Structure formats: C-alpha cells, structure tokens
C-alpha cells in the first residue's frame, strides 16, 4: 500500500511528536520510545536528514485534520509526494517485555519538537496536606 | 501498563477462567495491533477478541504460532518472526496475541505487549515486521 512523504518546513532529522487531545487514551501511556507520558493520541514522526517522513493514509488524514499538515502558515508539514513502495518497518520484542535492539527502530530518541491539537486537559491539583 | 498475560488466560492456566485453553504449538494463534485512543485493552478484565476489536489497526490474519512456527521449551514460548502486511492505519500502542476463533466472543486473549522496540509504531503503508527475540516471547 502506498505511503505519503511529508516534509517539515524547518526541522531536519529527529523526532517530531504531535498530540491530538480530542482523542484521549483510556489511560496514560509511558512511551518507551520517546521517554514521555502521553495522555492522548500522539504521532511520532521520525524525520530523515532532509526533514522527510513517510506516513500512512490514515495518519496523513488525521495530521491534516489537526492542521499539522497543510498549506496554511501555521502548518508545520507539507505533503511532498506519494511513495508507492515504502520501506518495511521493524518492531522488536524481547522475552518477557525486554526491549530488543533493531537496526532501525521507528523512534529512538526524545522529540526535537512537540505540537498540540485540541484543548489540553488541566493539570491535576496538588494534594492537600 | 506493562507487558502481561491477560488475567483470564492466567486463570485458565490454573484451571479456571473462560474460553478454550490455547495450545501454542498446535492452535491458531494470531496477533493484532491496537489503537488505544479507540479502545485501551484492560488486561485485568478483557477476555476475548470482541473486547478489543474496536481498536484494531491491523491483524496478522493468519496463524503465527502453531505447528512449525512455535517452540515450547524451558517453560517458555518462542515463535517465528512475522509481519503485519501493508498497514495503512493510525499508530498502534500495543500488540495482543490471541487464540483465533471465527466467533470473536470466544477468541481468548493471551498476551498483551505495549513495551517493545518501536512501539508505539507509526505505520507508513508498508509491512510491519515483528522480530521476536532469539530467547523467545515469554517464559513462566
């Protein structure tokens, strides 16, 4: 199935994350890949040295809805081209939950940029002493 | 959460629980990728495929354990590497292994994995190759 190459206007290399607060998780996720806690649907976009990433059609549509991709000034990404045969991606499992080391993990480092969409939930109040 | 066996599977191994007991090296075991923004699996209470299918992004659609694909030894299970073909959906936060049955309400959930190299995974339209460690999937 075809993928879609998207291009970041300024960032070259690194991971850009985008969180859609209109789609909260059932419970927060401590992300083993980027080391942060996600409360809502988060897209990890691993950019190559040209600032490009290849994503699926669903992701393209959702990032467009979130205005992360588009032609407006605010949009961080633009759609470059269709990729007929994107490279397979690997997912590695170690025994009993251990992480394995693969040649090209999808995400391997902390984000260089983070984008939010939707209303961020308020921080919980500190407990009364 | 963390990687775990579904509680109902543990109960089944101990002689209780619901649905059939999976035989890893003969039964039809499959895997599914799940979108937690649609349905977050609950290891303690989810029992069958119908409990998590709403959040499915991709399914292997074929046996990934069973004869010739699985080894049981030293109290553990090892399976061959496998792939989700041409995945076009949203990012997935976990993988669940389950005992396939044509009736989702009796397809028993077995293993939940949300910690693996590459999870959450961001599909790009290509195959997602799942590489199982040489030491196997899990042991007791």
Coordinates of C-alpha atoms in Angstrom, one line a residue:
Chain A
X1 CA 0.0 0.0 0.0
X2 CA 1.2 3.5 -0.8
X3 CA 2.6 5.8 1.8
X4 CA 2.8 9.6 1.8
X5 CA 6.0 11.6 2.2
X6 CA 5.6 14.7 4.3
X7 CA 8.2 17.4 4.7
X8 CA 8.8 19.6 7.7
X9 CA 9.4 23.2 6.8
X10 CA 12.3 23.8 9.2
X11 CA 13.4 20.7 11.1
X12 CA 15.9 18.2 9.6
X13 CA 16.4 15.0 11.4
X14 CA 15.0 14.0 14.8
X15 CA 11.5 13.1 16.0
X16 CA 8.6 15.5 16.0
X17 CA 5.6 14.5 18.1
X18 CA 2.0 15.8 17.7
X19 CA -0.7 15.1 20.2
X20 CA -4.4 15.1 19.5
X21 CA -6.1 16.0 22.7
X22 CA -9.5 15.4 21.1
X23 CA -8.6 11.6 21.3
X24 CA -7.6 10.8 24.8
X25 CA -6.2 7.4 25.8
X26 CA -8.1 5.2 28.2
X27 CA -5.1 5.5 30.5
X28 CA -1.8 7.4 30.1
X29 CA 1.0 5.7 28.3
X30 CA 4.6 5.9 29.4
X31 CA 6.2 5.9 26.0
X32 CA 9.3 3.6 25.9
X33 CA 10.3 5.2 22.6
X34 CA 10.5 8.9 23.4
X35 CA 10.5 8.7 27.2
X36 CA 7.5 10.9 27.8
X37 CA 4.0 10.2 29.1
X38 CA 1.2 10.6 26.6
X39 CA -2.4 11.3 27.7
X40 CA -3.9 11.4 24.2
X41 CA -3.2 10.1 20.7
X42 CA 0.4 11.0 19.9
X43 CA 2.0 10.8 16.5
X44 CA 5.8 10.2 16.4
X45 CA 7.2 11.5 13.1
X46 CA 10.8 10.4 12.6
X47 CA 12.4 12.8 10.2
X48 CA 15.4 12.0 8.0
X49 CA 18.2 14.4 7.2
X50 CA 16.0 16.1 4.7
X51 CA 13.2 16.7 7.1
X52 CA 11.0 14.0 5.4
X53 CA 8.9 11.2 6.9
X54 CA 6.6 8.6 5.3
X55 CA 3.2 8.0 6.9
X56 CA 0.1 6.0 6.1
X57 CA -3.0 7.5 4.6
X58 CA -4.9 7.5 8.0
X59 CA -2.1 9.4 9.6
X60 CA -1.9 11.8 6.7
X61 CA -5.7 12.5 7.1
X62 CA -5.5 12.9 10.9
X63 CA -2.5 15.2 10.8
X64 CA -4.3 17.3 8.1
X65 CA -7.4 17.5 10.4
X66 CA -5.1 18.6 13.2
X67 CA -3.6 21.3 10.9
X68 CA -0.1 19.8 11.4
X69 CA -0.1 19.3 7.6
X70 CA -1.4 21.9 5.3
X71 CA -0.9 24.9 3.2
X72 CA -1.5 27.5 6.0
X73 CA 1.3 29.4 7.5
X74 CA 0.8 27.6 10.9
X75 CA 1.1 24.1 9.4
X76 CA 4.5 22.6 10.2
X77 CA 4.4 20.0 7.4
X78 CA 3.6 19.9 3.7
X79 CA 2.7 16.9 1.6
X80 CA 5.6 16.1 -0.7
X81 CA 4.7 13.0 -2.8
X82 CA 3.2 9.6 -2.8
X83 CA 5.6 6.7 -2.1
X84 CA 4.4 3.6 -3.9
X85 CA 6.6 1.1 -2.1
X86 CA 7.6 2.5 1.4
X87 CA 10.3 0.6 3.3
X88 CA 9.0 -2.0 5.8
X89 CA 9.4 -1.0 9.4
X90 CA 10.5 -3.2 12.3
X91 CA 9.1 -3.9 15.7
X92 CA 11.2 -5.9 18.1
X93 CA 10.1 -7.9 21.1
X94 CA 12.4 -9.2 23.9
X95 CA 11.4 -12.1 26.1
X96 CA 9.1 -11.1 29.0
X97 CA 9.0 -7.5 28.0
X98 CA 12.6 -6.8 27.3
X99 CA 13.4 -4.4 24.5
X100 CA 15.4 -5.7 21.6
X101 CA 17.8 -3.7 19.5
X102 CA 16.9 -3.4 15.9
X103 CA 18.8 -1.7 13.1
X104 CA 16.2 1.0 12.5
X105 CA 13.7 1.4 15.3
X106 CA 10.8 3.7 14.4
X107 CA 11.6 6.1 17.2
X108 CA 14.7 6.1 19.3
X109 CA 15.1 9.5 20.9
X110 CA 13.4 12.4 22.6
X111 CA 11.3 14.7 20.4
X112 CA 13.0 17.8 19.0
X113 CA 9.6 19.4 18.6
X114 CA 6.1 18.8 20.0
X115 CA 2.8 20.0 18.6
X116 CA -0.6 20.0 20.3
X117 CA -4.1 19.9 18.9
X118 CA -7.3 20.4 20.8
X119 CA -7.7 21.5 24.4
X120 CA -5.0 20.3 26.8
X121 CA -6.6 18.9 29.9
X122 CA -5.8 20.9 33.1
X123 CA -3.1 19.7 35.3
X124 CA -4.3 17.8 38.4
X125 CA -4.4 19.9 41.5
X126 CA -1.7 19.1 44.1
X127 CA -3.0 17.0 47.0
X128 CA -3.9 19.0 50.2
X129 CA -1.6 18.5 53.0
Chain B
X1 CA 0.6 -0.6 31.8
X2 CA 3.3 -3.2 31.1
X3 CA 3.6 -6.4 29.1
X4 CA 1.5 -9.1 30.7
X5 CA -0.6 -12.2 30.3
X6 CA -4.3 -11.4 30.3
X7 CA -5.7 -12.3 33.7
X8 CA -8.3 -14.6 32.2
X9 CA -5.5 -16.6 30.5
X10 CA -3.7 -16.9 33.8
X11 CA -6.9 -18.2 35.4
X12 CA -7.4 -20.6 32.6
X13 CA -3.9 -22.0 33.0
X14 CA -4.7 -22.5 36.7
X15 CA -7.9 -24.5 35.8
X16 CA -10.4 -21.7 35.9
X17 CA -11.2 -18.9 33.5
X18 CA -13.4 -18.8 30.5
X19 CA -12.9 -19.9 26.8
X20 CA -10.6 -22.5 25.5
X21 CA -7.1 -23.0 26.7
X22 CA -4.5 -22.2 24.0
X23 CA -2.1 -24.8 22.8
X24 CA 0.7 -22.7 21.4
X25 CA 2.3 -25.3 19.1
X26 CA -0.9 -26.6 17.6
X27 CA -3.6 -23.9 17.8
X28 CA -4.3 -20.9 15.5
X29 CA -2.7 -18.1 17.4
X30 CA -2.9 -14.6 15.8
X31 CA -1.8 -11.1 16.6
X32 CA -3.5 -7.7 16.4
X33 CA -2.3 -4.1 16.6
X34 CA -4.4 -1.8 18.8
X35 CA -5.2 1.9 18.8
X36 CA -5.5 2.9 22.4
X37 CA -7.4 6.1 21.5
X38 CA -10.2 3.9 20.3
X39 CA -10.0 1.0 22.7
X40 CA -7.5 0.6 25.5
X41 CA -7.1 -3.1 26.4
X42 CA -7.7 -3.9 30.0
X43 CA -5.5 -6.9 31.0
X44 CA -7.4 -7.5 34.2
X45 CA -10.9 -7.7 32.7
X46 CA -10.8 -8.2 28.9
X47 CA -11.2 -11.8 28.0
X48 CA -11.9 -12.2 24.3
X49 CA -11.2 -10.6 21.0
X50 CA -14.5 -8.9 20.9
X51 CA -13.4 -6.9 24.0
X52 CA -10.6 -5.2 22.0
X53 CA -11.5 -5.5 18.3
X54 CA -12.9 -1.9 18.1
X55 CA -9.4 -0.6 18.4
X56 CA -7.8 -2.9 15.8
X57 CA -5.5 -1.3 13.3
X58 CA -4.1 -4.4 11.7
X59 CA -4.4 -8.1 12.2
X60 CA -2.0 -10.8 11.0
X61 CA -5.0 -12.6 9.5
X62 CA -3.0 -15.8 9.6
X63 CA -1.6 -18.2 12.1
X64 CA 1.6 -17.0 13.7
X65 CA 2.1 -19.8 16.2
X66 CA 1.0 -23.4 15.8
X67 CA 3.0 -26.3 14.3
X68 CA 6.3 -25.4 12.7
X69 CA 6.1 -21.8 13.9
X70 CA 6.3 -22.3 17.6
X71 CA 8.7 -23.9 20.1
X72 CA 7.8 -24.7 23.6
X73 CA 10.7 -25.4 25.9
X74 CA 12.2 -24.4 29.3
X75 CA 8.8 -23.2 30.4
X76 CA 8.5 -20.7 27.7
X77 CA 7.1 -20.0 24.2
X78 CA 9.1 -18.9 21.2
X79 CA 7.5 -18.1 17.9
X80 CA 8.9 -17.2 14.5
X81 CA 9.1 -13.6 13.3
X82 CA 6.0 -12.5 11.5
X83 CA 4.6 -9.4 9.7
X84 CA 1.5 -7.3 9.5
X85 CA 1.0 -6.7 5.8
X86 CA 0.8 -3.2 4.3
X87 CA -0.5 -1.4 7.3
X88 CA -2.3 1.9 6.4
X89 CA -3.9 2.8 9.8
X90 CA -3.2 5.1 12.7
X91 CA -0.3 4.5 15.1
X92 CA -0.7 1.4 17.3
X93 CA 0.2 1.4 21.0
X94 CA 0.1 -2.4 21.7
X95 CA 0.0 -5.9 20.3
X96 CA -2.2 -8.6 21.6
X97 CA -1.7 -12.3 20.9
X98 CA -5.0 -14.3 21.0
X99 CA -6.4 -17.7 20.2
X100 CA -8.2 -17.3 17.0
X101 CA -11.8 -18.3 16.7
X102 CA -14.3 -17.3 14.0
X103 CA -16.6 -16.1 16.8
X104 CA -14.8 -13.1 18.4
X105 CA -16.6 -13.5 21.7
X106 CA -14.9 -16.8 22.4
X107 CA -11.5 -16.0 20.9
X108 CA -9.4 -15.9 24.1
X109 CA -6.9 -13.1 24.7
X110 CA -3.5 -14.4 25.7
X111 CA -0.6 -11.9 25.8
X112 CA -0.6 -8.1 25.9
X113 CA 2.6 -6.2 24.8
X114 CA 2.9 -2.5 25.0
X115 CA 6.7 -2.3 25.6
X116 CA 8.7 -3.3 22.6
X117 CA 11.3 -1.6 20.4
X118 CA 9.3 0.6 18.0
X119 CA 6.1 0.8 20.0
X120 CA 4.1 3.0 19.6
X121 CA 4.5 2.2 15.9
X122 CA 3.7 4.7 13.2
X123 CA 2.6 2.9 10.0
X124 CA 3.8 4.1 6.6
X125 CA 1.8 1.9 4.4
X126 CA 4.4 -0.9 4.2
X127 CA 4.7 -4.1 6.1
X128 CA 5.4 -4.1 9.8
X129 CA 7.9 -6.8 10.6
X130 CA 7.7 -8.2 14.1
X131 CA 11.1 -9.6 15.2
X132 CA 10.9 -11.9 18.2
X133 CA 14.0 -12.1 20.4
X134 CA 16.1 -15.3 20.0
X135 CA 15.3 -16.2 23.6
X136 CA 11.6 -16.3 22.9
X137 CA 8.4 -14.4 23.5
X138 CA 7.8 -15.2 27.2
X139 CA 8.6 -17.7 29.9
X140 CA 6.9 -18.5 33.2

